XYZ file of C-alpha atoms in Angstrom:
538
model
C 128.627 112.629 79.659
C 128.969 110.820 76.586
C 128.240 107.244 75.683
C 129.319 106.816 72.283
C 132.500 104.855 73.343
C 130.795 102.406 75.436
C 128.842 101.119 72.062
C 131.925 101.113 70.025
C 133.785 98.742 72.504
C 130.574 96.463 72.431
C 130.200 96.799 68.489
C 132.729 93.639 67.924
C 130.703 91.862 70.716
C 127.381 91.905 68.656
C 128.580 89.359 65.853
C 129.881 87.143 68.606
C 125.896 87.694 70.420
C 124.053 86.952 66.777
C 125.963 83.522 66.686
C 124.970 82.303 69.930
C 121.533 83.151 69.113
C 121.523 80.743 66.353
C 122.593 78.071 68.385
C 119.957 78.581 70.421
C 122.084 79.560 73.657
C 122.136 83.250 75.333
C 124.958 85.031 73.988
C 126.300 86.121 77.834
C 125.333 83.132 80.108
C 125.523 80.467 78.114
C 122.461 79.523 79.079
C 120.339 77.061 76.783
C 117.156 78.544 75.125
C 113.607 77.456 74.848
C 112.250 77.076 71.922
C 109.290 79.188 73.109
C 110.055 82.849 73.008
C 106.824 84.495 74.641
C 106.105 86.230 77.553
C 102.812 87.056 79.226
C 101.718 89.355 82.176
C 99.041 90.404 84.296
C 97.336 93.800 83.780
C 95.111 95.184 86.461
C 93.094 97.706 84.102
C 92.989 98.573 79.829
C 95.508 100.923 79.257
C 93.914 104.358 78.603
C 95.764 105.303 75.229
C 99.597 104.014 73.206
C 100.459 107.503 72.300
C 103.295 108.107 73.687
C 102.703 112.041 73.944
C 99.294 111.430 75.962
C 100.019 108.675 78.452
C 99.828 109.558 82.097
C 99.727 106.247 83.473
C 102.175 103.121 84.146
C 100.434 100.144 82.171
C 100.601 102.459 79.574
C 104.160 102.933 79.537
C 105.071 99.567 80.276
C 103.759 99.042 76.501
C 105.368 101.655 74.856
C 108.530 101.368 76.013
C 108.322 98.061 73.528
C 106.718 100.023 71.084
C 108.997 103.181 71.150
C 112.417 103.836 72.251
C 113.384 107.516 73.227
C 116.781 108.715 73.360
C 118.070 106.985 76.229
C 116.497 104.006 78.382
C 117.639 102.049 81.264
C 119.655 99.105 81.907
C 118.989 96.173 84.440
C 120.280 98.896 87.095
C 118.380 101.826 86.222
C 121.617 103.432 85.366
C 121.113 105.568 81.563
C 122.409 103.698 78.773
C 122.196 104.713 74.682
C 118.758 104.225 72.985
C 118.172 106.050 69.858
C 120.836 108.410 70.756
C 124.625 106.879 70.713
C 125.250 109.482 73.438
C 124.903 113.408 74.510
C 127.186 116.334 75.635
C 126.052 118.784 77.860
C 127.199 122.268 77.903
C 126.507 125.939 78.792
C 126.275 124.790 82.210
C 123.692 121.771 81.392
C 121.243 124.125 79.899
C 122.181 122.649 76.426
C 122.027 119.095 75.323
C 123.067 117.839 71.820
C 122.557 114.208 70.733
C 123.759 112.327 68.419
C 121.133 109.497 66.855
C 122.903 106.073 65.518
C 122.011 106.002 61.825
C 120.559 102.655 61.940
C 117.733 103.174 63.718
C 114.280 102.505 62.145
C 110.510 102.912 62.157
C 108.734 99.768 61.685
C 108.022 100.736 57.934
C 111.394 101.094 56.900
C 111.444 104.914 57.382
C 114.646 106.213 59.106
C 114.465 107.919 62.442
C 115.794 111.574 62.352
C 115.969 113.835 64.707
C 112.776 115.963 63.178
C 110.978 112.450 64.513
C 111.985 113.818 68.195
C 111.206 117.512 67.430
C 107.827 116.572 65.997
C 107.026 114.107 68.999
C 108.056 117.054 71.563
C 106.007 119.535 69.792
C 103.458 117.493 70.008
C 103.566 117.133 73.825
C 103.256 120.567 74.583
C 100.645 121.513 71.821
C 97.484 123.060 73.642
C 95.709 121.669 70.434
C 96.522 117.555 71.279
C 95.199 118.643 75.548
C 98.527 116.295 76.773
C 97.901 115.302 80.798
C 101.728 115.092 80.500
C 102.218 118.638 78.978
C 103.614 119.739 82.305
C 106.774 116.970 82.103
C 107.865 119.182 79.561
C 107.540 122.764 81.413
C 109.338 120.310 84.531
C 111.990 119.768 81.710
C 112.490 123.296 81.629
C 112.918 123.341 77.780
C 113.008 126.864 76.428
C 109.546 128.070 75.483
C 107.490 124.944 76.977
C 105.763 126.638 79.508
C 104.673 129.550 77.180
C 104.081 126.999 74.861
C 101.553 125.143 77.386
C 99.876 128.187 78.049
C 98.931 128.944 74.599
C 100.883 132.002 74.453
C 103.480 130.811 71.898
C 103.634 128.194 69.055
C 104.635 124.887 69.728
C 107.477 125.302 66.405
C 109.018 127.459 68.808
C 109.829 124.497 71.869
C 113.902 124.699 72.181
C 114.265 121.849 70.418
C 115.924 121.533 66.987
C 117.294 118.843 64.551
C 120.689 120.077 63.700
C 120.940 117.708 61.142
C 119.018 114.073 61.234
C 121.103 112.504 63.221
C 121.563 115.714 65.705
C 119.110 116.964 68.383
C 119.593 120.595 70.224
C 117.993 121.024 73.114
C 118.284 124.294 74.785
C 116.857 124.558 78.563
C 115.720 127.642 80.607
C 117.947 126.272 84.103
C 120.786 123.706 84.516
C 119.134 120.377 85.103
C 121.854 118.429 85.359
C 119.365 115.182 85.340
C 117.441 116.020 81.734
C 119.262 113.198 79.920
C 117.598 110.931 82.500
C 114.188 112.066 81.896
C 114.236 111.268 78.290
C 113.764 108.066 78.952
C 109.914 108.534 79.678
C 107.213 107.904 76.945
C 106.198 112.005 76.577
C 110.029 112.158 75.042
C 109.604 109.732 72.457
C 109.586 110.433 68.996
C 106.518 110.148 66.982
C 105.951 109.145 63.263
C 104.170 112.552 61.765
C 102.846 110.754 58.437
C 101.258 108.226 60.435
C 99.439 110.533 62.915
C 98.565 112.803 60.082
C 97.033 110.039 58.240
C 95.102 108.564 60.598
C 94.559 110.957 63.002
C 93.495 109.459 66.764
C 93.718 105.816 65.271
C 96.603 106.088 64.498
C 98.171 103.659 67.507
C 95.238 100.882 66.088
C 97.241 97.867 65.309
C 96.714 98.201 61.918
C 97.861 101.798 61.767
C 100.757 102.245 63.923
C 104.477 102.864 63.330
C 106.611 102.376 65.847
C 110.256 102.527 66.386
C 110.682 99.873 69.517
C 112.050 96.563 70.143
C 108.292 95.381 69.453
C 105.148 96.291 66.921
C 102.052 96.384 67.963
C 100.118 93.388 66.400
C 96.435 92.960 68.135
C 94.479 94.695 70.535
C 90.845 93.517 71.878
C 90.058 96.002 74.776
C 89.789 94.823 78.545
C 90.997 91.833 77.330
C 94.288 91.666 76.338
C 97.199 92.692 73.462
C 100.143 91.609 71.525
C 103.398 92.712 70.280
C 105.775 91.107 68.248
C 109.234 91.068 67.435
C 109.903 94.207 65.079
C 112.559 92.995 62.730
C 113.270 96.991 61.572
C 114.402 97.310 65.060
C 117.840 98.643 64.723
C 119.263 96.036 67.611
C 117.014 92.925 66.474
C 119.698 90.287 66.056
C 120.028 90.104 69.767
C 116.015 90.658 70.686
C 115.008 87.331 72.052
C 111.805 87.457 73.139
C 109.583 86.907 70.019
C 105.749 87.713 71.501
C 104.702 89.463 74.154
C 100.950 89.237 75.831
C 99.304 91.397 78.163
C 95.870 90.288 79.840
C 93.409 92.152 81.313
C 92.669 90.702 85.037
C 90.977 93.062 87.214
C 90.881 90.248 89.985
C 94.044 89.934 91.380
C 92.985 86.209 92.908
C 91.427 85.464 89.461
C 95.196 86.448 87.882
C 97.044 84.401 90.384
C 95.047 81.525 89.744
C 96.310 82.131 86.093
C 99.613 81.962 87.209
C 99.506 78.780 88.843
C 98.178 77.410 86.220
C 100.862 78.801 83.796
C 98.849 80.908 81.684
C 100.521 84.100 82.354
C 104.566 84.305 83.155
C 104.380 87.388 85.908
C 102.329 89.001 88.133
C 101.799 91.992 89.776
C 101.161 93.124 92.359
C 100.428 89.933 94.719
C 97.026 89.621 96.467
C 97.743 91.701 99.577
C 99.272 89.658 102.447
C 100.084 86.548 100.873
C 103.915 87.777 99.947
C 104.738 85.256 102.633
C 103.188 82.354 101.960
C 103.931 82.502 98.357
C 107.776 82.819 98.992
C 107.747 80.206 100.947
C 105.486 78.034 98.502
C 107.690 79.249 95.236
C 111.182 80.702 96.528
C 112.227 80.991 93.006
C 108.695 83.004 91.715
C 108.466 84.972 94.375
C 110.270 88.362 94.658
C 110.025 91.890 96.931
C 112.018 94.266 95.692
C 112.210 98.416 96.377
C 109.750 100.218 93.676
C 109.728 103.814 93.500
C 105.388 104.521 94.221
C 104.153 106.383 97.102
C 100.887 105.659 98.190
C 98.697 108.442 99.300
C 95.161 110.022 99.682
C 95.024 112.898 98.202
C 92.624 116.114 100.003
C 90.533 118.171 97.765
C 91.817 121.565 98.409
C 89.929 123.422 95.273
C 87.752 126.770 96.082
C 84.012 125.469 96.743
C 85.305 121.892 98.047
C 84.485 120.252 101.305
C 84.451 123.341 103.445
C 86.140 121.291 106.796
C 89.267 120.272 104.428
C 90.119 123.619 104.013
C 91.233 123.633 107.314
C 94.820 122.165 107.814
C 93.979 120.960 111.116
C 91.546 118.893 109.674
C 94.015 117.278 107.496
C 96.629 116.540 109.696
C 93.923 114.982 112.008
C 92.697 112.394 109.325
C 96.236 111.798 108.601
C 97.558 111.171 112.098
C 94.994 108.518 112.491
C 95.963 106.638 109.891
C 98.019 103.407 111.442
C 100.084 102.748 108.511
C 101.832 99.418 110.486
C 98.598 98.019 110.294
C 98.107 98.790 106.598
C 102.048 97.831 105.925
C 102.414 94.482 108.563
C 98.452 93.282 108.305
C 97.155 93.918 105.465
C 99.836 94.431 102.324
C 103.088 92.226 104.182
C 105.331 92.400 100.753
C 107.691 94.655 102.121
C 105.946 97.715 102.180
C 107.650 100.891 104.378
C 105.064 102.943 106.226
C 105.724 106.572 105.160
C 105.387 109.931 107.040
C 106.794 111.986 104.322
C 106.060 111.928 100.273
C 109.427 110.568 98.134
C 110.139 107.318 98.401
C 112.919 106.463 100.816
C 115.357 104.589 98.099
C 115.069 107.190 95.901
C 118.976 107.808 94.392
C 120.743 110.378 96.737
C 117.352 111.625 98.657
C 117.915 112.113 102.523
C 115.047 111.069 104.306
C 113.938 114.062 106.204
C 113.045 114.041 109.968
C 108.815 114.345 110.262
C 107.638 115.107 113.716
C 104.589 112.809 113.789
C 106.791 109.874 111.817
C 108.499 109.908 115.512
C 105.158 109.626 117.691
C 103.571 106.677 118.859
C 100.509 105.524 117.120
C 98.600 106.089 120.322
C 99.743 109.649 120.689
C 98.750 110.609 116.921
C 95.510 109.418 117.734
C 95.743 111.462 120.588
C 96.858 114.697 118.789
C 94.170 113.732 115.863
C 91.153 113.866 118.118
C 92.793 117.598 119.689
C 93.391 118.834 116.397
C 90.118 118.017 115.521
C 88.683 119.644 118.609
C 90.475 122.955 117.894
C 89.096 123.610 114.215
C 85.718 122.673 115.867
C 84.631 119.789 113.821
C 82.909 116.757 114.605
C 80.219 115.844 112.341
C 82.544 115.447 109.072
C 81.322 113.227 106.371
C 83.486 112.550 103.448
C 83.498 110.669 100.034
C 86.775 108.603 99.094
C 87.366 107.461 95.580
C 89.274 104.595 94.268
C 89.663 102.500 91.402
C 88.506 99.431 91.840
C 91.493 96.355 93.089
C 90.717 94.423 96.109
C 94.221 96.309 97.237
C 92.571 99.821 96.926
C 89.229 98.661 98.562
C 91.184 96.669 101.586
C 93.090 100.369 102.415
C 90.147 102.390 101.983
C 87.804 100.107 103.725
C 90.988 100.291 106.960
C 91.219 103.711 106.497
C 87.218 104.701 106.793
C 87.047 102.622 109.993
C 89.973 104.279 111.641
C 88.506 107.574 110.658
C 84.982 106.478 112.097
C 86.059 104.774 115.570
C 89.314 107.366 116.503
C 87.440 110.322 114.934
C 83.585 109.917 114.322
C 84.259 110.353 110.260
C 81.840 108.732 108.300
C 83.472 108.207 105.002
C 81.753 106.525 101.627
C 83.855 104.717 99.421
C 83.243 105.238 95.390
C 85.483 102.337 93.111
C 85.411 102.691 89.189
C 87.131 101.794 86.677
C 90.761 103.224 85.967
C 90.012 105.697 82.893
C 86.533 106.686 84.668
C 88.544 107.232 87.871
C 91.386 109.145 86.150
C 88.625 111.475 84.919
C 86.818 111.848 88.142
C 89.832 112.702 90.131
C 91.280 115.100 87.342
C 87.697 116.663 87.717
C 88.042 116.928 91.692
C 84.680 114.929 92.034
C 86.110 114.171 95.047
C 86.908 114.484 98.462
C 89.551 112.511 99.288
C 91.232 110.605 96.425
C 93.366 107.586 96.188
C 96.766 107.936 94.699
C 99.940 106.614 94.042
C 102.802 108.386 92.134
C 105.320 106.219 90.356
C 108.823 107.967 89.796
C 109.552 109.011 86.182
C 112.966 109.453 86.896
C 115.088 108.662 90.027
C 115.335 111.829 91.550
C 113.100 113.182 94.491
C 112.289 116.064 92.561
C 109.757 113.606 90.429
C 107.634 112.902 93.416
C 107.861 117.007 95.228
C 107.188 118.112 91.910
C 103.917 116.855 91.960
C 102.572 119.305 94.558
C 103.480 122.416 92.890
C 101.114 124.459 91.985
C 101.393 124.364 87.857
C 101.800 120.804 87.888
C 99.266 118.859 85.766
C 98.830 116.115 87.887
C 98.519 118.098 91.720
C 94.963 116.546 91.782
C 94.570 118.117 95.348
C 95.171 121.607 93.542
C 97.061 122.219 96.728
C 99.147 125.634 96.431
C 101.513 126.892 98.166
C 104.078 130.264 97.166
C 106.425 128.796 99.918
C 106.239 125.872 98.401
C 106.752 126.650 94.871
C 109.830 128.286 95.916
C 111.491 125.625 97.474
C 111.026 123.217 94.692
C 111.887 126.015 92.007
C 115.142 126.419 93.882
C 116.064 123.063 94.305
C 116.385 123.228 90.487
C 119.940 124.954 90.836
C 121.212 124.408 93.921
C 124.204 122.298 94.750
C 122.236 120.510 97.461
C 118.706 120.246 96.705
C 118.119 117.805 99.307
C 118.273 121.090 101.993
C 115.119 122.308 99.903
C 113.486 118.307 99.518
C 113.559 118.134 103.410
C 111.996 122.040 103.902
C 109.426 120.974 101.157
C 108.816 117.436 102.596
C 108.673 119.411 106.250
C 106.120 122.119 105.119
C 103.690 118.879 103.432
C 103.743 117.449 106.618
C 102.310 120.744 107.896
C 99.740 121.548 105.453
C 99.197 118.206 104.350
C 97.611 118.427 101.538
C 98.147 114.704 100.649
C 97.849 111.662 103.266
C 101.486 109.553 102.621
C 100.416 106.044 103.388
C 102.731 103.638 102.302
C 106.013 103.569 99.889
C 106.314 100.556 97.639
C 107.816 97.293 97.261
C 107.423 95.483 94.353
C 105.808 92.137 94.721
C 105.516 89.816 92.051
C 105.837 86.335 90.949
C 107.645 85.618 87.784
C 107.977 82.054 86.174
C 111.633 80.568 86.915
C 112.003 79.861 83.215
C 111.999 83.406 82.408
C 115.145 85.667 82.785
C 116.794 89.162 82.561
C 114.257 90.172 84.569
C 115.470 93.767 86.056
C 115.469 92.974 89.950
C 117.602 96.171 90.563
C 115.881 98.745 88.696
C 113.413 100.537 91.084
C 111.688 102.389 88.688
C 110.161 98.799 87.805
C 111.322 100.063 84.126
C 111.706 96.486 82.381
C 112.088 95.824 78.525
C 110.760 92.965 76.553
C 114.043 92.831 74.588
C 115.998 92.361 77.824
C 114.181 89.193 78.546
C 114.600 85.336 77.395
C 113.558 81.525 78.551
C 115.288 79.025 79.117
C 115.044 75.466 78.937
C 113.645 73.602 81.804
């Protein structure tokens, strides 16, 4: 596939776009522009870190996909369109990919972006040295050399990555993957600015340090509060970046944040306060929006050696996750359009055939049933367990349903632990746990980015569940010409061992102020850009 043609047909169109812009009306619609170009939105917890190569999380990556563009991003659809890179070929049977970067493209300082940017950023990633909790997306990749890299068995200078020239990137992979291009568009891809990181080491993403080659600089940060980012004019597409400031806040209460909204201090939120999707569609049809998101919701089991001795047992597992009445949590508790799930990719993910689980087909009445027989045969009955969460009146709501089902169907007693999101991401990494909350949010759209996750090697399998059976599958869905026979086997033999509770799949709920538009409705990744975005008059 190659894009390259697609921007020279819209080349003439950008003098045209620049034009309207100084009139004041959206180059496309027509549509008459405010003279205030800010957005604002509602963050549930501080982002963790900016750096593109060590984020693991999704408020984090909502920022730096201002800050930093990779080689491709996403359009309103989700569908791959040129971001640094003016388009790639594939060849030797998609194990190579070679890029070609548009020459225009800048760091914030002036600096050009080359290709070495990319190779340096990558390198980075996969260095033992920099500890990345998203080293693994590169071994997933399957570029040459990552996971020997990883491992600490080879030098990161040797990751099959090259710059031809500075406006050419070689990327040599160890299988077809015929979706690589797609998962460039995550932040662990991005290029990184090496003089800045070498001058300022871990500070380097501090407002007053960082370079950054996005639609947006970073321009003030006061932690568990709330940031900034402006408008970067070296931004090789600025002309036609509307948007001027955007403003994320802090708001761990999610009441607190939609009493914000009301009063039209912040432009978007979300997620809404669980079970009130209704009322607030009907209150503000034009605000109010439930649309697919790729997430699955889950508790995860900790299967590590010297863990919760009763877990151990898949019996056990299945039990606690048969008696779990996800209509109540979906209908009663969440109502935003939530799907009750049975099995671990989300059902809209692009070409994934749902697969058929046994106990999805049961009656609540007989799960409970089979729970409390199950639970019988492995001979336990006094189990006590400790569930972790961080803290959201969402999370606590769930896990406060979930213990009492536990306790009334099966005699669990469970205690509930909330903390803070970096505390929790620690805790769970750490497997201080024995049941943990979780919820995996697709970094591509392609089942493989939720199955994945279970493998053994994987970075983020927090359950440390591990299966050779498993493994297989998922290794040989790689090069298959229908994966989806290996994605139902794997989804089949999870509902077995269940190592992870599936609890819900998402919809996205959120409000978002009328005057604001280009919001991307159809992309359920929930990948949205600042620079896409614009207000209108009222």
């Amino acid at each position: 596939m190659n894009i390259k043609a697609t921007l020279k047909l819209s080349a003439a169109a950008l003098v045209f776009a620049t034009a309207a812009l100084a009139e004041g009306t959206h180059p496309v619609t027509g549509e008459a522009l405010a003279d205030n170009q800010t957005f604002s939105y509602r963050l549930l917890d501080q982002f963790p870190t900016l750096d593109p190569q060590l984020n693991e999380e999704t408020a984090g990556h909502h920022v730096i996909r201002d800050l930093f563009e990779g080689l491709m991003i996403q359009d309103a659809d989700g569908n791959l369109i040129p971001g640094v890179a003016t388009g790639f070929e594939a060849s030797n049977n998609n194990q190579t990919y070679t890029f070609t970067l548009r020459p225009e493209a800048k760091w914030s300082n002036g600096d050009p972006v080359v290709a070495e940017d990319f190779v340096y950023g990558w390198q980075r990633a996969v260095d033992p040295a920099n500890a990345s909790p998203y080293a693994w997306y590169m071994e997933l990749a399957s570029i040459v050399n990552a996971k020997e890299i990883v491992a600490g068995e080879m030098d990161p200078t040797e990751l099959g990555v090259k710059a031809i020239d500075d406006h050419t990137l070689e990327v040599q992979l160890t299988q077809p993957l015929p979706y690589f291009p797609a998962m460039t568009t995550y932040a662990t891809m991005m290029p990184a600015h090496r003089a800045t990181i070498e001058a300022h080491g871990a500070k380097w993403t501090d407002p007053e340090n960082i370079v950054s080659n996005g639609a947006y600089v970073l321009t003030e940060m006061v932690l568990n509060e709330y940031h900034t980012r402006e408008k970067n004019p070296m931004y090789w597409d600025a002309d036609n970046v509307i948007i001027e400031k955007t403003t994320g806040y802090v708001i761990n209460d999610v009441n607190q944040a939609l009493t914000r909204y009301k009063a039209g201090e912040i432009d978007h939120l979300e997620p809404l306060p669980d079970g009130q999707f209704p009322v607030l569609k009907e209150e503000r049809p034009d605000e109010a929006t439930s649309v697919p998101r790729l997430c699955s919701y889950y508790y995860a089991f900790n299967l590590r050696d010297g863990a919760k001795p009763e877990l151990q047992d898949p019996r056990v597992r299945q039990a606690l996750a048969y008696a779990v009445d996800r209509d109540v949590i979906v209908n009663q508790i969440l109502k935003g359009g939530q799907w009750p799930a049975y099995n671990f990719a989300h059902l809209k993910t692009a070409g994934f055939e749902m697969p058929e689980i046994e106990y999805a087909s049961m009656s609540q009445a007989d799960r409970d049933a089979k729970a409390k027989e199950l639970m019988e045969e492995a001979g336990v009955s006094d189990l006590q367990l400790k569930l972790i969460y961080n803290t959201s009146d969402s999370h606590k709501a769930i896990a406060t349903i979930v213990a009492a089902m536990w306790k009334q169907k099966l005699g669990v007693e469970t205690t509930l632990e909330n903390m803070e999101w970096k505390t929790y991401l620690d805790v769970r990494r750490d497997g201080q746990f024995d049941v943990a909350r979780g919820a995996w949010c697709a970094d591509y759209n392609e089942a493989s980015t939720f199955l994945d996750l279970l493998t053994t090697p994987h970075g983020s399998n927090d359950a440390k569940y591990s299966s050779a059976e498993y493994d297989e599958l998922m290794s040989t869905s790689k090069t298959s010409d229908n994966p989806n026979e290996m994605y139902t086997a794997a989804e089949k033999l999870l509902s077995v061992d269940m190592p992870i509770v599936p609890i819900y799949h998402y919809a996205n709920t959120f409000l978002l102020s009328s005057d604001v538009k280009g919001w991307p409705y159809n992309n359920a990744e929930n990948n949205w850009y600042s620079k896409d975005l614009y207000r209108i008059e009222k």
